[in-house]
JSON list of C-alpha atoms in Angstrom, two decimals:
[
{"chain": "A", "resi": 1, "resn": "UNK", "atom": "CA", "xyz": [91.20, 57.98, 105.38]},
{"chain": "A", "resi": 2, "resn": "UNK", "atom": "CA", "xyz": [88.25, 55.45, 106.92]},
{"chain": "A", "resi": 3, "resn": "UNK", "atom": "CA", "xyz": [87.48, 55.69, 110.57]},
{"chain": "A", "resi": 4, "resn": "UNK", "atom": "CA", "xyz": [89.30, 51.62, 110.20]},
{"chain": "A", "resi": 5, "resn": "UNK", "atom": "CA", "xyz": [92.64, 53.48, 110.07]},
{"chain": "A", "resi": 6, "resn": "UNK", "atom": "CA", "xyz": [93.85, 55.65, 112.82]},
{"chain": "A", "resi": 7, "resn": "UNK", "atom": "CA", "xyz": [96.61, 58.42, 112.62]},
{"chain": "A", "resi": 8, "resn": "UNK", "atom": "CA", "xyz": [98.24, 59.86, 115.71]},
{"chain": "A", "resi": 9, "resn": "UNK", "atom": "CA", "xyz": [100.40, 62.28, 114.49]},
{"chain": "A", "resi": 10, "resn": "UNK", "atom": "CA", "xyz": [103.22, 62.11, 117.17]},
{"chain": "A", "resi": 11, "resn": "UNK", "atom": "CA", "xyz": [105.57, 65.21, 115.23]},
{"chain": "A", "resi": 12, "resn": "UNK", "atom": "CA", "xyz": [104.46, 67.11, 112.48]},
{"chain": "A", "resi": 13, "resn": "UNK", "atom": "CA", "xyz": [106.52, 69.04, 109.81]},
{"chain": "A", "resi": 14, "resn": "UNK", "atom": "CA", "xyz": [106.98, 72.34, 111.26]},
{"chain": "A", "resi": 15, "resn": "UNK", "atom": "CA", "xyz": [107.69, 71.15, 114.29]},
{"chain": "A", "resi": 16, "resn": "UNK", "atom": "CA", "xyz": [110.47, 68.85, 112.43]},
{"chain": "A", "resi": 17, "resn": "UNK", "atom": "CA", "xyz": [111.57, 72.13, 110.53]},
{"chain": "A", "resi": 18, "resn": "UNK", "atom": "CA", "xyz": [110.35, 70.66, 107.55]},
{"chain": "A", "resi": 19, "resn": "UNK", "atom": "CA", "xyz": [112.76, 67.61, 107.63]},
{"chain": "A", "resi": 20, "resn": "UNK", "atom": "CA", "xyz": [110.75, 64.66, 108.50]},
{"chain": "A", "resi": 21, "resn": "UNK", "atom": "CA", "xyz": [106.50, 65.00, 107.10]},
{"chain": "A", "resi": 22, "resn": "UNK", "atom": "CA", "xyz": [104.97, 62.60, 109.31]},
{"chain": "A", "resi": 23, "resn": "UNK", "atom": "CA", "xyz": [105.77, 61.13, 112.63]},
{"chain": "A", "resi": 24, "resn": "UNK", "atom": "CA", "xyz": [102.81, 58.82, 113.89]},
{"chain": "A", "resi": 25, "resn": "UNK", "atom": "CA", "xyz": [101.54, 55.41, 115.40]},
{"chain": "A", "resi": 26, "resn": "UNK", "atom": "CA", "xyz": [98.91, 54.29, 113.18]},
{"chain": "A", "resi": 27, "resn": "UNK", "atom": "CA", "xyz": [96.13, 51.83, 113.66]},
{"chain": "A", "resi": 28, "resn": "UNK", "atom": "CA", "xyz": [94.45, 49.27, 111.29]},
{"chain": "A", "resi": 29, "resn": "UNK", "atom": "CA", "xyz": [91.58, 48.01, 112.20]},
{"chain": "A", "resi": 30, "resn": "UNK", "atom": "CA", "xyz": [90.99, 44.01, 111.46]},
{"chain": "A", "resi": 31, "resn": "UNK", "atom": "CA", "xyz": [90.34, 43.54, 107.74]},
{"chain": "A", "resi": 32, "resn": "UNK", "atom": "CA", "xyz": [91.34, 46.91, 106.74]},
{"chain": "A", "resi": 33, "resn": "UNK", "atom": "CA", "xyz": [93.87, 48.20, 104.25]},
{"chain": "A", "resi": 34, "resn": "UNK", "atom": "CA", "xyz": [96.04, 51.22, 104.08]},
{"chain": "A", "resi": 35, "resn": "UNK", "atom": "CA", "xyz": [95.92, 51.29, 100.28]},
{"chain": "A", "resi": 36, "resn": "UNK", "atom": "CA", "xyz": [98.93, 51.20, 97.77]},
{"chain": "A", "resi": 37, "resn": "UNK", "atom": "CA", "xyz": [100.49, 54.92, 97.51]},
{"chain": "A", "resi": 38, "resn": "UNK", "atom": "CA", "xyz": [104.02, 56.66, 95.68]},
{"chain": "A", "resi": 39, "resn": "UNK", "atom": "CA", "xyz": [106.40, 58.95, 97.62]},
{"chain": "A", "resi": 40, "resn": "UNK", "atom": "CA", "xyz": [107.86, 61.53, 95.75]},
{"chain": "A", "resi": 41, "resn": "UNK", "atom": "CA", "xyz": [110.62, 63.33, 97.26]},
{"chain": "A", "resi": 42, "resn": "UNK", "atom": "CA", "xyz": [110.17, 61.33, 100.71]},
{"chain": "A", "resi": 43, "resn": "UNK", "atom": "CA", "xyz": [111.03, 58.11, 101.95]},
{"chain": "A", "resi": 44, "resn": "UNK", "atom": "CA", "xyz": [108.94, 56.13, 104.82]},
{"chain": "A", "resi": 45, "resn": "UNK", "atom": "CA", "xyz": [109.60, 53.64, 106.94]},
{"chain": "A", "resi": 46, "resn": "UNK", "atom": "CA", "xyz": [107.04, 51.24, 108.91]},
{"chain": "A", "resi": 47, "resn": "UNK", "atom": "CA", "xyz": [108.15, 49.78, 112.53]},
{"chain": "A", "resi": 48, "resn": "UNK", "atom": "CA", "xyz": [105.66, 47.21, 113.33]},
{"chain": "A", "resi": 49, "resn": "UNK", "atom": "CA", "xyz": [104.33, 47.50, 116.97]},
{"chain": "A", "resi": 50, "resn": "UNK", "atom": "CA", "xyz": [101.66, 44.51, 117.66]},
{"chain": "A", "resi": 51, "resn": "UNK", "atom": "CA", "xyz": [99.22, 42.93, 115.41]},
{"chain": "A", "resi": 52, "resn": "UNK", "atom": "CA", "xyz": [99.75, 40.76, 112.05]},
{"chain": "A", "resi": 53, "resn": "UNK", "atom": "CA", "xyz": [99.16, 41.99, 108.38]},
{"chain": "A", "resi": 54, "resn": "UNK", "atom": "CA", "xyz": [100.48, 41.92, 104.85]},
{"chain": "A", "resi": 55, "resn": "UNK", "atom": "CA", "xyz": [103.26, 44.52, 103.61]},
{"chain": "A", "resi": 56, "resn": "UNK", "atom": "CA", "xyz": [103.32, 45.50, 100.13]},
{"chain": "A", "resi": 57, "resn": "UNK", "atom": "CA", "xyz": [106.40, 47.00, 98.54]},
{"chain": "A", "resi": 58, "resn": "UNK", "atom": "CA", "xyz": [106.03, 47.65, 94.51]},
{"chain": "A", "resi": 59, "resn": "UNK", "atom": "CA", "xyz": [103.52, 44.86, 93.97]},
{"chain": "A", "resi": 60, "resn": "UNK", "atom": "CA", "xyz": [105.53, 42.17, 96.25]},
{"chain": "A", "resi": 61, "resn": "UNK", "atom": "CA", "xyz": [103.59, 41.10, 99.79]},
{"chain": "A", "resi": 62, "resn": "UNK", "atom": "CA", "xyz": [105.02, 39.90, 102.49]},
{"chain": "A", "resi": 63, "resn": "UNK", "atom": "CA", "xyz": [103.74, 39.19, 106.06]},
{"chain": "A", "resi": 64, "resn": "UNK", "atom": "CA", "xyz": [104.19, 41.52, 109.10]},
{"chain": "A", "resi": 65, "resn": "UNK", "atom": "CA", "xyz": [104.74, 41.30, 112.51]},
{"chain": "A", "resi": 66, "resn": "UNK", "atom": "CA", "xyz": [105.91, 42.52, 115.73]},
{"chain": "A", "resi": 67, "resn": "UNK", "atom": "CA", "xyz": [109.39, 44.07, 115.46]},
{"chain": "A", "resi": 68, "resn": "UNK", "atom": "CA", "xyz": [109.54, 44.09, 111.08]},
{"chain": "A", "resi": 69, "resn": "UNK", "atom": "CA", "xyz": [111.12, 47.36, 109.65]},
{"chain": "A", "resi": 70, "resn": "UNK", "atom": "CA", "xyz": [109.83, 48.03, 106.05]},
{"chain": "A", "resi": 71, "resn": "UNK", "atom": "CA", "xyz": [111.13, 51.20, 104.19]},
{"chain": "A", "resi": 72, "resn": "UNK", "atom": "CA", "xyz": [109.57, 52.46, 100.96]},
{"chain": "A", "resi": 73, "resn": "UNK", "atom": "CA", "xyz": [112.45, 54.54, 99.23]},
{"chain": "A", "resi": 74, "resn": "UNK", "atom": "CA", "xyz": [111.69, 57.90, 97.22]},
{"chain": "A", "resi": 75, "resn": "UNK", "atom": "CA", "xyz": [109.78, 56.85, 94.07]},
{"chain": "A", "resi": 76, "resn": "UNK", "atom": "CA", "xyz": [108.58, 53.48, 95.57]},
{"chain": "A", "resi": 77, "resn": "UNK", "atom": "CA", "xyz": [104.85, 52.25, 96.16]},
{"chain": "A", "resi": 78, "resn": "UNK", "atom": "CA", "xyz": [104.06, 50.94, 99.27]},
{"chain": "A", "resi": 79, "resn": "UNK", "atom": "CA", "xyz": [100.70, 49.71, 101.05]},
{"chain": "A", "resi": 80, "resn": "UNK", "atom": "CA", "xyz": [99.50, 47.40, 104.39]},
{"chain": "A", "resi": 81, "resn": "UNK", "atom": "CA", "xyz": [96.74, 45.73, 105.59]},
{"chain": "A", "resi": 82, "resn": "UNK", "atom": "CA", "xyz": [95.89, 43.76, 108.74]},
{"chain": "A", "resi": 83, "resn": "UNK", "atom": "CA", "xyz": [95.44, 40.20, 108.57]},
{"chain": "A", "resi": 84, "resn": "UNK", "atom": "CA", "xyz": [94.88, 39.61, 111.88]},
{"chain": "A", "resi": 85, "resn": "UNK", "atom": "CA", "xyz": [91.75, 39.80, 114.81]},
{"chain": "A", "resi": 86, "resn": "UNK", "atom": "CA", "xyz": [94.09, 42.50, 116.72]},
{"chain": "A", "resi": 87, "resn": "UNK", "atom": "CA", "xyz": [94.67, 45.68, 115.28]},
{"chain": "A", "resi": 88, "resn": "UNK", "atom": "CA", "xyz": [97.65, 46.60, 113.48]},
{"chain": "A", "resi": 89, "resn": "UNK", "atom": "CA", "xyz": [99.51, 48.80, 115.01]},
{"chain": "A", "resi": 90, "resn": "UNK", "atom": "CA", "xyz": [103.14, 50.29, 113.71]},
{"chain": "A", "resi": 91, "resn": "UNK", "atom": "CA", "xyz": [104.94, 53.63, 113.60]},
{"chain": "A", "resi": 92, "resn": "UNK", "atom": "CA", "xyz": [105.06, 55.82, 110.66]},
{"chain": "A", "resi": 93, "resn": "UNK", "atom": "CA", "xyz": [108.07, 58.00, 109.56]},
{"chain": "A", "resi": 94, "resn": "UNK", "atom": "CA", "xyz": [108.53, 60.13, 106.32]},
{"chain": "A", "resi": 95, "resn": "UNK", "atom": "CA", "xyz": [111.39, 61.82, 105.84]},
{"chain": "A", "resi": 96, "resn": "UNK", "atom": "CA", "xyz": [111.64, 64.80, 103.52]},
{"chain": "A", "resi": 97, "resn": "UNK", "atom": "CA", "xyz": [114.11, 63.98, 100.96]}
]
């Protein structure tokens, strides 16, 4: 991942008990993109925090902003960018399906 997107893992796995793979707030930088990607096995969901950017759920964008939920189910493609001069800033959760 580019030094434009920023993880802060908040939980990890083992100390979820192997249950949920990722809890985080991540940061986009302006103009960045957090590239399409599958889950397999996993779902995740996407709480936006602050900032503006484009959600894309199996090929279909949509804009998002402050307090927008997205989920990506288990065999879905998912990706987000920031459209805006602030950061993007949401949480991250993956649950281990």
């Amino acid at each position: 991942m580019s030094n434009e997107i920023q993880v802060e893992e908040l939980l990890n796995e083992k100390q979820m008990n192997g249950k949920v793979g990722l809890f985080a707030k991540v940061t986009i930088l302006p103009g960045a993109t957090l590239e399409d990607h599958e889950h397999h096995g996993e779902t995740e969901t996407y709480y936006i925090l602050s900032g503006e950017g484009s959600y894309t759920d199996n090929g279909v964008a949509c804009a998002a902003k402050p307090g927008d939920t997205f989920f990506c189910e288990d065999g879905g493609k998912h990706g987000i960018s920031c459209t805006s001069a602030e950061p993007l800033v949401f949480m991250a959760l993956i649950i281990k399906g």
